PDB file of C-alpha atoms in Angstrom:
ATOM      1  CA  UNK A 384       3.522   6.836   1.063  1.00 81.00           C
ATOM      2  CA  UNK A 385       4.553   4.619   3.701  1.00 86.00           C
ATOM      3  CA  UNK A 386       8.201   3.019   4.244  1.00 88.00           C
ATOM      4  CA  UNK A 387       7.963  -0.061   6.309  1.00 89.00           C
ATOM      5  CA  UNK A 388      10.939  -1.603   8.574  1.00 88.00           C
ATOM      6  CA  UNK A 389      11.179  -4.144  11.011  1.00 86.00           C
ATOM      7  CA  UNK A 390      13.943  -2.323  12.922  1.00 87.00           C
ATOM      8  CA  UNK A 391      13.138   0.561  14.541  1.00 88.00           C
ATOM      9  CA  UNK A 392      16.547   2.049  14.190  1.00 90.00           C
ATOM     10  CA  UNK A 393      16.502   1.501  10.369  1.00 90.00           C
ATOM     11  CA  UNK A 394      12.970   3.437  10.485  1.00 90.00           C
ATOM     12  CA  UNK A 395      14.356   6.141  12.731  1.00 92.00           C
ATOM     13  CA  UNK A 396      17.654   6.565  10.260  1.00 92.00           C
ATOM     14  CA  UNK A 397      15.114   6.779   7.695  1.00 91.00           C
ATOM     15  CA  UNK A 398      13.151   9.753   9.172  1.00 92.00           C
ATOM     16  CA  UNK A 399      15.981  11.314  10.310  1.00 93.00           C
ATOM     17  CA  UNK A 400      17.421  11.226   6.341  1.00 92.00           C
ATOM     18  CA  UNK A 401      14.349  12.291   4.719  1.00 91.00           C
ATOM     19  CA  UNK A 402      13.832  15.546   7.037  1.00 92.00           C
ATOM     20  CA  UNK A 403      17.558  16.443   6.513  1.00 93.00           C
ATOM     21  CA  UNK A 404      16.837  16.887   2.729  1.00 90.00           C
ATOM     22  CA  UNK A 405      13.619  19.108   3.998  1.00 90.00           C
ATOM     23  CA  UNK A 406      10.707  16.289   3.687  1.00 90.00           C
ATOM     24  CA  UNK A 407       8.061  15.907   6.300  1.00 90.00           C
ATOM     25  CA  UNK A 408       8.222  12.560   7.885  1.00 90.00           C
ATOM     26  CA  UNK A 409       6.983  10.425  10.815  1.00 90.00           C
ATOM     27  CA  UNK A 410       7.093   7.443  12.522  1.00 89.00           C
ATOM     28  CA  UNK A 411       4.371   5.184  13.310  1.00 88.00           C
ATOM     29  CA  UNK A 412       4.060   1.918  14.808  1.00 84.00           C
ATOM     30  CA  UNK A 413       2.145  -0.769  12.411  1.00 76.00           C
ATOM     31  CA  UNK A 414       0.059  -2.823  14.507  1.00 70.00           C
ATOM     32  CA  UNK A 415      -0.698  -5.810  12.209  1.00 64.00           C
ATOM     33  CA  UNK A 416      -3.992  -8.121  12.522  1.00 59.00           C
ATOM     34  CA  UNK A 417      -3.924 -10.987  14.578  1.00 58.00           C
ATOM     35  CA  UNK A 418      -0.657 -10.172  16.216  1.00 56.00           C
ATOM     36  CA  UNK A 419      -0.383  -9.642  19.771  1.00 58.00           C
ATOM     37  CA  UNK A 420       2.756  -8.871  20.617  1.00 56.00           C
ATOM     38  CA  UNK A 421       3.649  -5.773  20.834  1.00 59.00           C
ATOM     39  CA  UNK A 422       7.174  -5.763  20.203  1.00 62.00           C
ATOM     40  CA  UNK A 423       6.819  -7.539  16.751  1.00 67.00           C
ATOM     41  CA  UNK A 424       5.088  -4.857  15.225  1.00 79.00           C
ATOM     42  CA  UNK A 425       6.768  -3.339  12.095  1.00 86.00           C
ATOM     43  CA  UNK A 426       7.643   0.596  12.162  1.00 88.00           C
ATOM     44  CA  UNK A 427       5.697   2.802   9.355  1.00 89.00           C
ATOM     45  CA  UNK A 428       7.482   5.715   7.994  1.00 90.00           C
ATOM     46  CA  UNK A 429       4.853   8.377   6.327  1.00 90.00           C
ATOM     47  CA  UNK A 430       6.335  11.018   4.540  1.00 88.00           C
ATOM     48  CA  UNK A 431       5.621  13.311   1.583  1.00 88.00           C
ATOM     49  CA  UNK A 432       9.087  12.408   0.082  1.00 88.00           C
ATOM     50  CA  UNK A 433       9.166  11.517  -4.084  1.00 87.00           C
ATOM     51  CA  UNK A 434       8.381   7.212  -4.386  1.00 85.00           C
ATOM     52  CA  UNK A 435      12.000   6.660  -6.265  1.00 86.00           C
ATOM     53  CA  UNK A 436      13.603   8.645  -2.870  1.00 87.00           C
ATOM     54  CA  UNK A 437      11.776   6.301  -0.745  1.00 87.00           C
ATOM     55  CA  UNK A 438      12.915   3.301  -2.610  1.00 89.00           C
ATOM     56  CA  UNK A 439      16.180   3.847  -2.473  1.00 89.00           C
ATOM     57  CA  UNK A 440      16.179   4.216   1.460  1.00 89.00           C
ATOM     58  CA  UNK A 441      13.566   0.945   1.723  1.00 89.00           C
ATOM     59  CA  UNK A 442      16.261  -0.843  -0.284  1.00 88.00           C
ATOM     60  CA  UNK A 443      18.995   0.541   1.754  1.00 89.00           C
ATOM     61  CA  UNK A 444      17.342  -0.244   5.266  1.00 87.00           C
ATOM     62  CA  UNK A 445      16.147  -3.677   4.591  1.00 86.00           C
ATOM     63  CA  UNK A 446      12.510  -2.889   4.417  1.00 87.00           C
ATOM     64  CA  UNK A 447       9.178  -2.204   1.939  1.00 86.00           C
ATOM     65  CA  UNK A 448       7.156   0.531   0.119  1.00 86.00           C
ATOM     66  CA  UNK A 449       3.736   0.520   0.856  1.00 80.00           C
ATOM     67  CA  UNK A 450       2.314   2.177  -2.242  1.00 72.00           C
ATOM     68  CA  UNK A 451      -1.297   1.823  -1.015  1.00 62.00           C
ATOM     69  CA  UNK A 452      -1.326   5.705   0.069  1.00 45.00           C
ATOM     70  CA  UNK A 453       0.176   6.298  -3.254  1.00 43.00           C
ATOM     71  CA  UNK A 454      -2.972   5.977  -5.074  1.00 40.00           C
ATOM     72  CA  UNK A 455      -4.856   9.019  -7.059  1.00 43.00           C
ATOM     73  CA  UNK A 456      -8.174   9.839  -4.932  1.00 44.00           C
ATOM     74  CA  UNK A 457     -10.834   7.763  -7.071  1.00 39.00           C
ATOM     75  CA  UNK A 458     -13.446  10.819  -6.449  1.00 44.00           C
ATOM     76  CA  UNK A 459     -11.242  13.016  -9.019  1.00 47.00           C
ATOM     77  CA  UNK A 460     -11.224  10.286 -11.894  1.00 54.00           C
ATOM     78  CA  UNK A 461     -13.821   9.637 -14.015  1.00 58.00           C
ATOM     79  CA  UNK A 462     -15.285   6.332 -13.845  1.00 61.00           C
ATOM     80  CA  UNK A 463     -15.212   3.687 -16.601  1.00 73.00           C
ATOM     81  CA  UNK A 464     -18.457   3.432 -18.955  1.00 79.00           C
ATOM     82  CA  UNK A 465     -20.158  -0.076 -18.007  1.00 79.00           C
ATOM     83  CA  UNK A 466     -20.764  -2.032 -21.226  1.00 82.00           C
ATOM     84  CA  UNK A 467     -24.023  -2.764 -22.084  1.00 85.00           C
ATOM     85  CA  UNK A 468     -25.781  -5.932 -20.851  1.00 85.00           C
ATOM     86  CA  UNK A 469     -25.774  -8.934 -22.968  1.00 85.00           C
ATOM     87  CA  UNK A 470     -29.054  -9.739 -24.666  1.00 86.00           C
ATOM     88  CA  UNK A 471     -29.459 -13.470 -23.472  1.00 82.00           C
ATOM     89  CA  UNK A 472     -32.584 -15.874 -24.448  1.00 82.00           C
ATOM     90  CA  UNK A 473     -35.602 -16.242 -22.510  1.00 84.00           C
ATOM     91  CA  UNK A 474     -35.916 -20.014 -23.013  1.00 81.00           C
ATOM     92  CA  UNK A 475     -33.265 -23.088 -23.460  1.00 81.00           C
ATOM     93  CA  UNK A 476     -32.853 -23.938 -26.971  1.00 78.00           C
ATOM     94  CA  UNK A 477     -33.957 -26.823 -28.384  1.00 77.00           C
ATOM     95  CA  UNK A 478     -32.040 -28.884 -30.905  1.00 78.00           C
ATOM     96  CA  UNK A 479     -34.968 -31.712 -31.965  1.00 77.00           C
ATOM     97  CA  UNK A 480     -38.098 -30.756 -33.563  1.00 71.00           C
ATOM     98  CA  UNK A 481     -41.446 -31.167 -31.636  1.00 64.00           C
TER      99      UNK A 481
END
């Protein structure tokens, strides 16, 4: 999971807290598309900590949780069966007799 923070001090505090609790955590700079100024990029904390713990830390340090990485691997789940095709007419329906 990833937690995103705009303040470097908050991000470092979250990494320190997670490591103190025995979880792996690392800090990365998150590059936003179209953002040219390196100083405006947010900080991403990547961790194997449970989601509820990261939620509490995100609320405390005014960040947000990116749950995109928390999705299960789509290759391990059975693909849904597509519905059967609809039987469509070959020509338009005539309302008047010829």
